[in-house]
Short mmCIF file of C-alpha atoms and ligand atoms in Angstrom, two decimals:
data_model
loop_
_atom_site.label_atom_id
_atom_site.label_comp_id
_atom_site.label_asym_id
_atom_site.label_seq_id
_atom_site.Cartn_x
_atom_site.Cartn_y
_atom_site.Cartn_z
CA MET B 19 0.00 0.00 0.00
CA PRO B 20 1.39 3.51 -0.78
CA PRO B 21 2.08 5.73 2.26
CA LEU B 22 -1.08 7.23 3.74
CA SER B 23 -1.79 10.92 3.12
CA ASP B 24 -1.75 13.41 6.00
CA ARG B 25 -5.52 13.64 5.84
CA THR B 26 -5.88 9.89 6.35
CA ARG B 27 -3.13 9.54 8.95
CA LEU B 28 -4.53 12.31 11.14
CA ILE B 29 -7.80 10.40 11.38
CA ALA B 30 -6.39 6.87 11.44
CA SER B 31 -4.40 7.75 14.56
CA ALA B 32 -7.76 8.04 16.40
CA THR B 33 -9.22 4.70 15.30
CA ARG B 34 -5.96 2.77 15.74
CA ARG B 35 -5.68 3.77 19.40
CA GLY B 36 -6.06 1.18 22.16
CA SER B 37 -8.04 -2.06 22.14
CA GLY B 38 -11.40 -3.32 23.44
CA ARG B 39 -14.63 -1.27 23.55
CA ARG B 40 -13.55 2.37 23.76
CA PRO B 41 -14.52 5.92 22.76
CA VAL B 42 -13.02 7.36 19.57
CA ASN B 43 -11.66 10.32 21.49
CA PRO B 44 -9.42 10.20 24.57
CA PRO B 45 -10.82 11.11 27.97
CA ILE B 46 -10.19 14.55 29.42
CA GLU B 47 -8.29 13.82 32.61
CA ARG B 48 -8.35 16.95 34.76
CA ALA B 49 -5.69 16.15 37.29
CA SER B 50 -2.90 17.65 39.28
CA THR B 51 -2.67 14.69 41.66
CA MET B 52 -2.25 11.12 40.44
CA LEU B 53 -2.83 8.31 42.93
CA SER B 54 -0.74 5.14 43.27
CA ASP B 55 -1.72 1.80 44.81
CA ASP B 56 1.52 1.20 46.61
CA PRO B 57 4.12 3.51 48.18
CA ALA B 58 6.84 1.60 46.35
CA LEU B 59 5.23 2.60 43.03
CA MET B 60 4.75 6.29 43.77
CA GLN B 61 7.85 7.38 41.84
CA ASP B 62 7.55 4.76 39.11
CA SER B 63 6.42 6.39 35.84
CA ARG B 64 5.99 3.09 33.94
CA PRO B 65 2.27 2.67 34.81
CA GLY B 66 1.72 6.36 33.85
CA PRO B 67 2.73 9.87 34.92
CA VAL B 68 3.16 10.46 38.65
CA TYR B 69 1.74 14.01 38.45
CA GLY B 70 -0.72 15.84 36.18
CA LEU B 71 1.84 18.11 34.51
CA ASP B 72 1.84 16.27 31.19
CA GLY B 73 -1.80 17.10 30.34
CA GLY B 74 -3.03 13.51 30.36
CA SER B 75 -4.12 11.22 27.51
CA ALA B 76 -5.41 14.01 25.27
CA ALA B 77 -2.06 15.83 25.43
CA ARG B 78 -0.13 12.60 24.84
CA GLU B 79 -2.27 11.79 21.79
CA LEU B 80 -1.92 15.31 20.48
CA ARG B 81 1.87 15.16 20.85
CA ALA B 82 2.01 11.85 19.01
CA ALA B 83 -0.24 13.06 16.16
CA LEU B 84 1.75 16.30 15.78
CA ALA B 85 5.03 14.35 15.80
CA ASP B 86 3.64 12.16 13.02
CA LEU B 87 2.54 15.21 11.01
CA GLU B 88 5.88 17.00 11.48
CA GLY B 89 8.01 13.90 10.83
CA ALA B 90 9.51 14.44 14.29
CA SER B 91 10.81 12.01 16.87
CA GLU B 92 9.33 14.23 19.60
CA THR B 93 6.85 17.08 19.85
CA PHE B 94 6.40 19.23 22.95
CA LEU B 95 3.36 21.29 23.90
CA VAL B 96 3.51 24.72 25.51
CA PRO B 97 0.76 27.15 26.55
CA SER B 98 0.96 29.50 23.53
CA GLY B 99 2.48 29.89 20.10
CA LEU B 100 4.74 32.57 21.52
CA ALA B 101 6.05 30.08 24.12
CA ALA B 102 6.78 27.67 21.25
CA VAL B 103 9.25 30.29 19.99
CA THR B 104 10.64 31.41 23.36
CA VAL B 105 11.21 27.91 24.84
CA PRO B 106 13.67 26.64 22.18
CA LEU B 107 15.52 29.98 22.22
CA SER B 108 15.78 29.82 26.02
CA ALA B 109 16.92 26.21 25.75
CA LEU B 110 19.59 26.80 23.11
CA LEU B 111 21.05 30.23 23.92
CA ARG B 112 23.41 31.22 26.76
CA PRO B 113 24.83 34.62 27.80
CA GLY B 114 27.44 35.66 25.22
CA ASP B 115 25.75 33.75 22.39
CA GLU B 116 24.35 35.45 19.31
CA ILE B 117 21.27 34.77 17.24
CA VAL B 118 20.46 35.91 13.70
CA ALA B 119 16.80 36.53 12.88
CA THR B 120 14.62 38.11 10.22
CA ASP B 121 13.57 41.65 10.98
CA ALA B 122 10.00 40.74 10.00
CA LEU B 123 9.45 38.34 12.91
CA TYR B 124 6.09 38.12 14.67
CA GLY B 125 6.21 41.20 16.96
CA PRO B 126 6.21 39.46 20.37
CA SER B 127 8.94 37.00 19.21
CA ARG B 128 11.01 39.99 18.17
CA ARG B 129 10.37 41.70 21.53
CA PHE B 130 11.47 38.53 23.36
CA LEU B 131 14.84 38.85 21.62
CA THR B 132 15.28 42.60 22.05
CA ARG B 133 14.11 42.69 25.67
CA HIS B 134 14.26 39.36 27.52
CA MET B 135 17.20 37.76 25.71
CA ALA B 136 19.15 41.02 25.43
CA GLU B 137 18.83 41.49 29.21
CA ARG B 138 20.33 38.01 29.58
CA GLY B 139 23.37 38.75 27.44
CA VAL B 140 22.21 37.28 24.12
CA VAL B 141 22.82 39.53 21.10
CA THR B 142 20.38 39.46 18.15
CA ARG B 143 21.44 40.49 14.67
CA PHE B 144 18.37 41.23 12.55
CA HIS B 145 18.57 40.95 8.78
CA PRO B 146 16.23 42.67 6.29
CA ALA B 147 13.39 40.29 5.46
CA GLN B 148 14.47 39.90 1.83
CA ALA B 149 18.25 39.65 2.42
CA SER B 150 20.16 37.07 0.36
CA THR B 151 21.46 33.91 2.01
CA ALA B 152 25.02 35.27 1.64
CA ASP B 153 24.09 38.54 3.39
CA ILE B 154 22.35 36.67 6.19
CA MET B 155 25.31 34.34 6.67
CA ALA B 156 27.64 37.34 6.78
CA LEU B 157 25.95 38.24 10.11
CA CYS B 158 27.08 34.93 11.65
CA ASN B 159 30.31 34.73 13.64
CA GLU B 160 31.87 32.25 16.07
CA ARG B 161 29.36 33.25 18.77
CA THR B 162 26.28 32.63 16.58
CA ARG B 163 24.37 29.67 17.89
CA VAL B 164 20.89 29.95 16.30
CA LEU B 165 19.25 31.23 13.12
CA LEU B 166 15.57 32.03 13.68
CA MET B 167 13.33 32.05 10.59
CA GLU B 168 9.65 32.77 10.06
CA SER B 169 8.40 31.99 6.57
CA PRO B 170 6.28 33.61 5.26
CA ALA B 171 7.15 36.43 7.65
CA SER B 172 4.56 38.22 9.76
CA LEU B 173 2.61 40.99 8.04
CA THR B 174 4.86 41.37 4.98
CA PHE B 175 5.01 37.68 3.92
CA GLU B 176 8.60 37.47 2.71
CA MET B 177 9.80 33.87 2.27
CA ALA B 178 13.05 32.35 3.54
CA ASP B 179 15.16 30.11 1.34
CA VAL B 180 15.07 27.46 4.06
CA PRO B 181 17.10 24.69 2.34
CA ALA B 182 19.91 27.14 1.49
CA MET B 183 19.96 28.55 5.02
CA VAL B 184 19.98 25.08 6.56
CA GLN B 185 22.90 24.01 4.41
CA GLU B 186 24.95 27.11 5.30
CA CYS B 187 24.08 26.86 9.00
CA ARG B 188 25.11 23.20 9.15
CA THR B 189 28.60 24.01 7.88
CA ARG B 190 28.91 26.67 10.61
CA GLY B 191 27.44 24.65 13.48
CA VAL B 192 24.48 27.06 13.75
CA LEU B 193 21.12 25.54 14.75
CA THR B 194 18.00 26.49 12.80
CA VAL B 195 14.59 27.26 14.32
CA LEU B 196 11.59 27.98 12.08
CA ASP B 197 8.23 29.46 13.04
CA ASN B 198 6.06 27.46 10.63
CA THR B 199 2.66 28.66 11.88
CA TRP B 200 1.46 29.85 8.45
CA ALA B 201 2.05 26.41 6.89
CA ALA B 202 0.68 24.60 9.98
CA GLY B 203 3.03 21.64 9.56
CA LEU B 204 1.12 20.68 6.39
CA ALA B 205 2.02 23.05 3.58
CA PHE B 206 5.74 23.02 4.44
CA ARG B 207 7.82 20.37 6.24
CA PRO B 208 10.64 22.08 8.15
CA LEU B 209 12.26 18.92 9.54
CA ALA B 210 12.25 17.22 6.12
CA HIS B 211 14.17 20.27 4.86
CA GLY B 212 16.77 19.83 7.60
CA VAL B 213 15.52 22.47 10.07
CA ASP B 214 16.49 21.55 13.66
CA VAL B 215 13.42 22.90 15.47
CA SER B 216 9.97 23.39 13.87
CA VAL B 217 7.53 25.45 15.91
CA GLN B 218 3.98 26.51 15.34
CA ALA B 219 1.15 28.26 17.13
CA VAL B 220 -1.38 25.43 17.52
CA THR B 221 -3.69 28.36 18.38
CA LYS B 222 -4.12 28.98 14.63
CA TYR B 223 -4.88 26.22 12.11
CA VAL B 224 -4.48 23.13 14.32
CA ALA B 225 -7.02 24.32 16.88
CA GLY B 226 -8.85 26.05 14.06
CA HIS B 227 -11.81 27.41 16.04
CA SER B 228 -10.45 30.55 17.75
CA ASP B 229 -11.04 29.11 21.20
CA ILE B 230 -7.67 28.13 22.70
CA LEU B 231 -4.00 29.12 22.79
CA MET B 232 -1.20 26.55 22.49
CA GLY B 233 2.15 25.98 20.80
CA SER B 234 4.08 22.96 19.59
CA ILE B 235 7.81 22.35 19.21
CA ALA B 236 8.95 19.47 16.97
CA VAL B 237 12.50 18.07 16.88
CA ASN B 238 14.47 15.04 15.78
CA ALA B 239 17.80 15.39 17.63
CA PRO B 240 17.58 13.82 21.12
CA ALA B 241 19.97 16.39 22.64
CA ILE B 242 17.80 19.30 21.45
CA GLY B 243 14.70 17.48 22.69
CA ARG B 244 16.27 17.05 26.12
CA ALA B 245 17.22 20.74 26.32
CA ILE B 246 13.64 21.71 25.40
CA GLN B 247 12.13 19.27 27.91
CA ASP B 248 14.42 20.65 30.64
CA THR B 249 13.39 24.22 29.82
CA ILE B 250 9.69 23.34 29.88
CA GLU B 251 10.17 21.70 33.30
CA ASP B 252 12.32 24.56 34.61
CA MET B 253 9.75 27.15 33.52
CA GLY B 254 6.85 25.08 34.86
CA TRP B 255 4.92 25.14 31.56
CA HIS B 256 1.82 22.98 31.31
CA VAL B 257 -1.09 22.70 28.87
CA SER B 258 -4.58 21.98 30.10
CA PRO B 259 -6.18 18.62 29.19
CA ASP B 260 -9.28 20.45 27.95
CA ASP B 261 -7.19 22.58 25.57
CA ALA B 262 -5.22 19.54 24.38
CA TRP B 263 -8.51 17.77 23.66
CA LEU B 264 -9.81 20.74 21.64
CA ALA B 265 -6.53 20.98 19.70
CA LEU B 266 -6.69 17.26 18.91
CA ARG B 267 -10.28 17.67 17.71
CA GLY B 268 -9.14 20.52 15.48
CA LEU B 269 -6.20 18.56 14.11
CA ARG B 270 -8.42 15.79 12.72
CA THR B 271 -10.11 18.20 10.28
CA MET B 272 -7.23 20.61 9.67
CA PRO B 273 -6.27 19.35 6.19
CA LEU B 274 -9.83 19.83 4.89
CA ARG B 275 -10.24 23.22 6.49
CA LEU B 276 -6.91 24.43 5.16
CA GLU B 277 -7.63 23.15 1.68
CA ALA B 278 -10.96 24.99 1.58
CA GLN B 279 -9.59 28.17 3.16
CA PHE B 280 -6.52 28.19 0.93
CA GLY B 281 -8.70 27.76 -2.18
CA SER B 282 -10.89 30.69 -1.16
CA ALA B 283 -7.88 32.81 -0.19
CA LEU B 284 -6.24 32.29 -3.57
CA ARG B 285 -9.45 33.24 -5.36
CA ILE B 286 -9.85 36.37 -3.23
CA ALA B 287 -6.17 37.29 -3.62
CA GLU B 288 -6.51 37.08 -7.42
CA TRP B 289 -9.63 39.22 -7.31
CA LEU B 290 -7.99 41.83 -5.06
CA GLN B 291 -4.91 41.92 -7.28
CA GLY B 292 -7.11 43.08 -10.17
CA ARG B 293 -8.78 45.91 -8.21
CA PRO B 294 -7.73 49.51 -8.92
CA GLU B 295 -7.69 50.38 -5.18
CA VAL B 296 -5.06 47.70 -4.47
CA GLU B 297 -1.35 48.26 -5.02
CA ARG B 298 -0.29 44.67 -4.36
CA VAL B 299 -1.32 41.53 -2.53
CA LEU B 300 1.27 39.90 -0.26
CA PHE B 301 0.45 36.21 -0.59
CA PRO B 302 3.28 33.90 -1.71
CA PRO B 303 0.97 31.42 -3.54
CA LEU B 304 -0.20 34.27 -5.81
CA PRO B 305 1.92 34.48 -9.00
CA GLY B 306 3.83 37.75 -8.94
CA SER B 307 3.63 38.08 -5.14
CA VAL B 308 6.63 38.42 -2.87
CA GLY B 309 8.07 34.94 -2.23
CA HIS B 310 6.13 33.19 -4.99
CA ASP B 311 9.13 31.36 -6.50
CA LEU B 312 10.21 29.91 -3.14
CA TRP B 313 6.63 28.96 -2.32
CA ARG B 314 6.31 27.10 -5.64
CA ARG B 315 9.61 25.31 -5.13
CA ASP B 316 9.26 24.29 -1.46
CA PHE B 317 5.59 24.26 -0.41
CA GLU B 318 2.98 21.54 -0.88
CA GLY B 319 -0.02 23.76 -0.17
CA GLY B 320 -1.01 27.07 1.30
CA ALA B 321 -2.88 28.90 4.02
CA ALA B 322 -5.36 31.74 4.12
CA LEU B 323 -3.53 34.73 5.63
CA MET B 324 -2.42 37.58 3.34
CA GLY B 325 -1.45 41.23 3.31
CA VAL B 326 -3.17 43.78 1.08
CA VAL B 327 -1.23 46.95 0.30
CA MET B 328 -3.65 49.65 -0.75
CA LYS B 329 -2.90 52.33 -3.33
CA GLY B 330 -2.02 55.25 -1.09
CA GLY B 331 -4.86 56.20 1.22
CA ASP B 332 -4.69 56.89 4.91
CA ARG B 333 -5.89 55.51 8.21
CA SER B 334 -9.39 57.04 7.82
CA ALA B 335 -9.88 55.26 4.47
CA ALA B 336 -8.64 51.95 5.97
CA HIS B 337 -11.00 52.37 8.91
CA ALA B 338 -13.94 53.21 6.60
CA LEU B 339 -13.29 50.00 4.66
CA MET B 340 -13.11 47.94 7.82
CA ARG B 341 -16.27 49.44 9.34
CA THR B 342 -18.22 48.66 6.16
CA LEU B 343 -17.40 44.96 6.08
CA SER B 344 -20.03 42.75 7.64
CA LEU B 345 -18.41 39.33 7.19
CA PHE B 346 -14.85 40.09 8.39
CA GLY B 347 -14.41 40.33 12.14
CA MET B 348 -11.89 42.88 13.41
CA GLY B 349 -9.60 40.78 15.54
CA TYR B 350 -5.94 39.93 16.08
CA SER B 351 -5.25 36.30 15.36
CA TRP B 352 -6.06 33.99 12.49
CA GLY B 353 -6.32 30.31 11.62
CA GLY B 354 -9.91 29.92 12.81
CA PHE B 355 -13.03 29.17 10.75
CA GLU B 356 -13.89 32.86 10.43
CA SER B 357 -12.68 35.69 8.22
CA LEU B 358 -10.82 38.51 9.95
CA ILE B 359 -9.27 41.85 9.08
CA THR B 360 -6.65 44.00 10.82
CA TYR B 361 -5.01 47.33 10.00
CA GLU B 362 -1.27 46.92 10.35
CA THR B 363 0.76 50.00 9.43
CA PRO B 364 1.63 51.04 13.00
CA GLN B 365 3.33 47.71 13.75
CA LEU B 366 5.70 48.00 10.80
CA SER B 367 7.34 51.08 12.27
CA ARG B 368 8.96 48.87 14.94
CA ARG B 369 11.25 47.22 12.39
CA LEU B 370 14.90 48.20 11.85
CA HIS B 371 14.70 47.81 8.09
CA ALA B 372 11.53 49.52 6.87
CA PRO B 373 9.69 47.31 4.36
CA GLY B 374 8.99 50.32 2.13
CA LEU B 375 5.31 49.69 1.48
CA PRO B 376 3.76 52.39 -0.70
CA GLY B 377 0.28 52.40 0.91
CA GLN B 378 -1.83 51.36 3.87
CA LEU B 379 -1.51 47.69 4.86
CA LEU B 380 -4.48 45.49 5.73
CA ARG B 381 -4.19 41.87 6.81
CA LEU B 382 -6.93 39.47 5.77
CA HIS B 383 -7.61 36.01 7.07
CA ILE B 384 -10.03 34.04 4.91
CA GLY B 385 -12.36 31.70 6.75
CA LEU B 386 -14.72 28.93 5.71
CA GLU B 387 -17.47 31.26 4.47
CA ASP B 388 -18.45 31.13 0.79
CA PRO B 389 -15.81 33.17 -1.11
CA VAL B 390 -18.54 34.67 -3.32
CA ASP B 391 -20.07 36.28 -0.23
CA LEU B 392 -16.67 37.45 1.01
CA ILE B 393 -15.87 39.08 -2.33
CA ALA B 394 -19.23 40.88 -2.33
CA ASP B 395 -18.48 42.14 1.18
CA LEU B 396 -14.99 43.31 0.18
CA GLU B 397 -16.45 45.09 -2.83
CA LYS B 398 -18.59 47.19 -0.45
CA GLY B 399 -15.51 47.83 1.67
CA LEU B 400 -13.54 49.08 -1.33
CA GLU B 401 -16.41 51.42 -2.25
CA ALA B 402 -16.25 52.88 1.25
CA TRP B 403 -12.47 53.24 0.87
CA ARG B 404 -12.94 55.23 -2.35
CA ALA B 405 -15.68 57.41 -0.83
CA GLN B 406 -13.49 58.23 2.18
CA GLN B 407 -10.49 59.00 -0.05
CA ASP B 408 -12.64 61.30 -2.21
CA SER B 409 -13.95 63.16 0.82
CA ASN B 410 -10.40 63.54 2.18
CA LEU B 411 -9.41 65.15 -1.13
CA GLN B 412 -12.28 67.73 -1.05
CA PRO B 413 -11.03 71.21 -0.12
CA PRO B 414 -12.56 72.40 3.19
CA ALA B 415 -15.73 74.46 2.59
C1 PLP S 23 3.66 33.71 13.12
C2 PLP S 23 3.16 33.62 14.52
N1 PLP S 23 3.86 32.94 15.43
C3 PLP S 23 3.45 32.83 16.71
C4 PLP S 23 2.29 33.43 17.11
C5 PLP S 23 1.90 33.33 18.57
O1 PLP S 23 0.81 32.53 18.80
P1 PLP S 23 -0.01 32.66 20.18
O2 PLP S 23 -1.00 33.74 19.94
O3 PLP S 23 -0.60 31.33 20.38
O4 PLP S 23 0.98 33.02 21.24
C6 PLP S 23 1.52 34.15 16.21
C7 PLP S 23 0.27 34.80 16.65
O5 PLP S 23 -0.32 35.59 15.96
C8 PLP S 23 1.96 34.26 14.87
O6 PLP S 23 1.27 34.97 13.97
#
């Protein structure tokens, strides 16, 4: 039989579990305290965990299913996507070490480097999001321990040439960490491309219903796994069994949701690209978009988060567009079943290397609604944008 697809494997892992009459889904075991039958067995973890820190059966099943998806020997769970970035960096970096990272990192990951890690003697060298591999490697020196990538990058969607970076880092003894939240472990396989640590915010597509926060960290090297486990224990991180159960429920249907959302997103991106109000759409699967060549070469699918750079305009026009939409919620986050919009220009000013966008930037997440309805809604939003622009251009009476 040929190897099973992700879609099949993510479901088969539920029906293959255990033996005898049993529920499809694992129980939710809310527990801090675990009881033993015999004092001699109290410290023996062979019959099961001695304390509730590991999140119980649901968390164990989720870890196993994510490890299978990521092609990892081990996957760890942490309470948020941000913690999935900060834990490996805390585990791998010591005072005096250096890290190289894209300037276009997810804002809180960037702040972790410039505040928390800097205060602990770790120096970050940020590279412009579209720097060449040679220019990025030129920032490495004998103290560089980690290269942190995020691809596509937050808000501006630049892609990293991951295989080239991995190859260069290997020759220098630099470890690679990739925030793969956009691809959700499905559309891109970091570990298969040689990345040392693949992280994602389970909060987004895995959970898929905008109701929990969680992160996962996938590795293959036992030494890195041990360092991450130690850090999780030292920090006292724990995920709740209820959240693990919801994430596992989300994971079973993630491939279908992503396929539908990606299909709609591509259709909407193409439509937006043809609109006179739009300067450019930042969506690597779209031909002509930033990062398209790398996406075509390395990715097996896509997601539904994109940037839309408007032709000029100002904040009032962006706000008029957003207020007019009835099907896009205004909310920070993405990866759920619902369409969302955010206005992003203020966040870009925090970067060292300005991305040089010519107009206002909106971020769209495309949900599971009918794309025909979403396009009709966006059409009304663009009308409001034009009306606001026109009124801004009127001379005062
Ligand atoms: C690329 C990326 N990584 C990590 C995170 C953090 O996820 P969480 O909100 O679960 O901390 C986010 C959240 O928006 C994100 O966009």
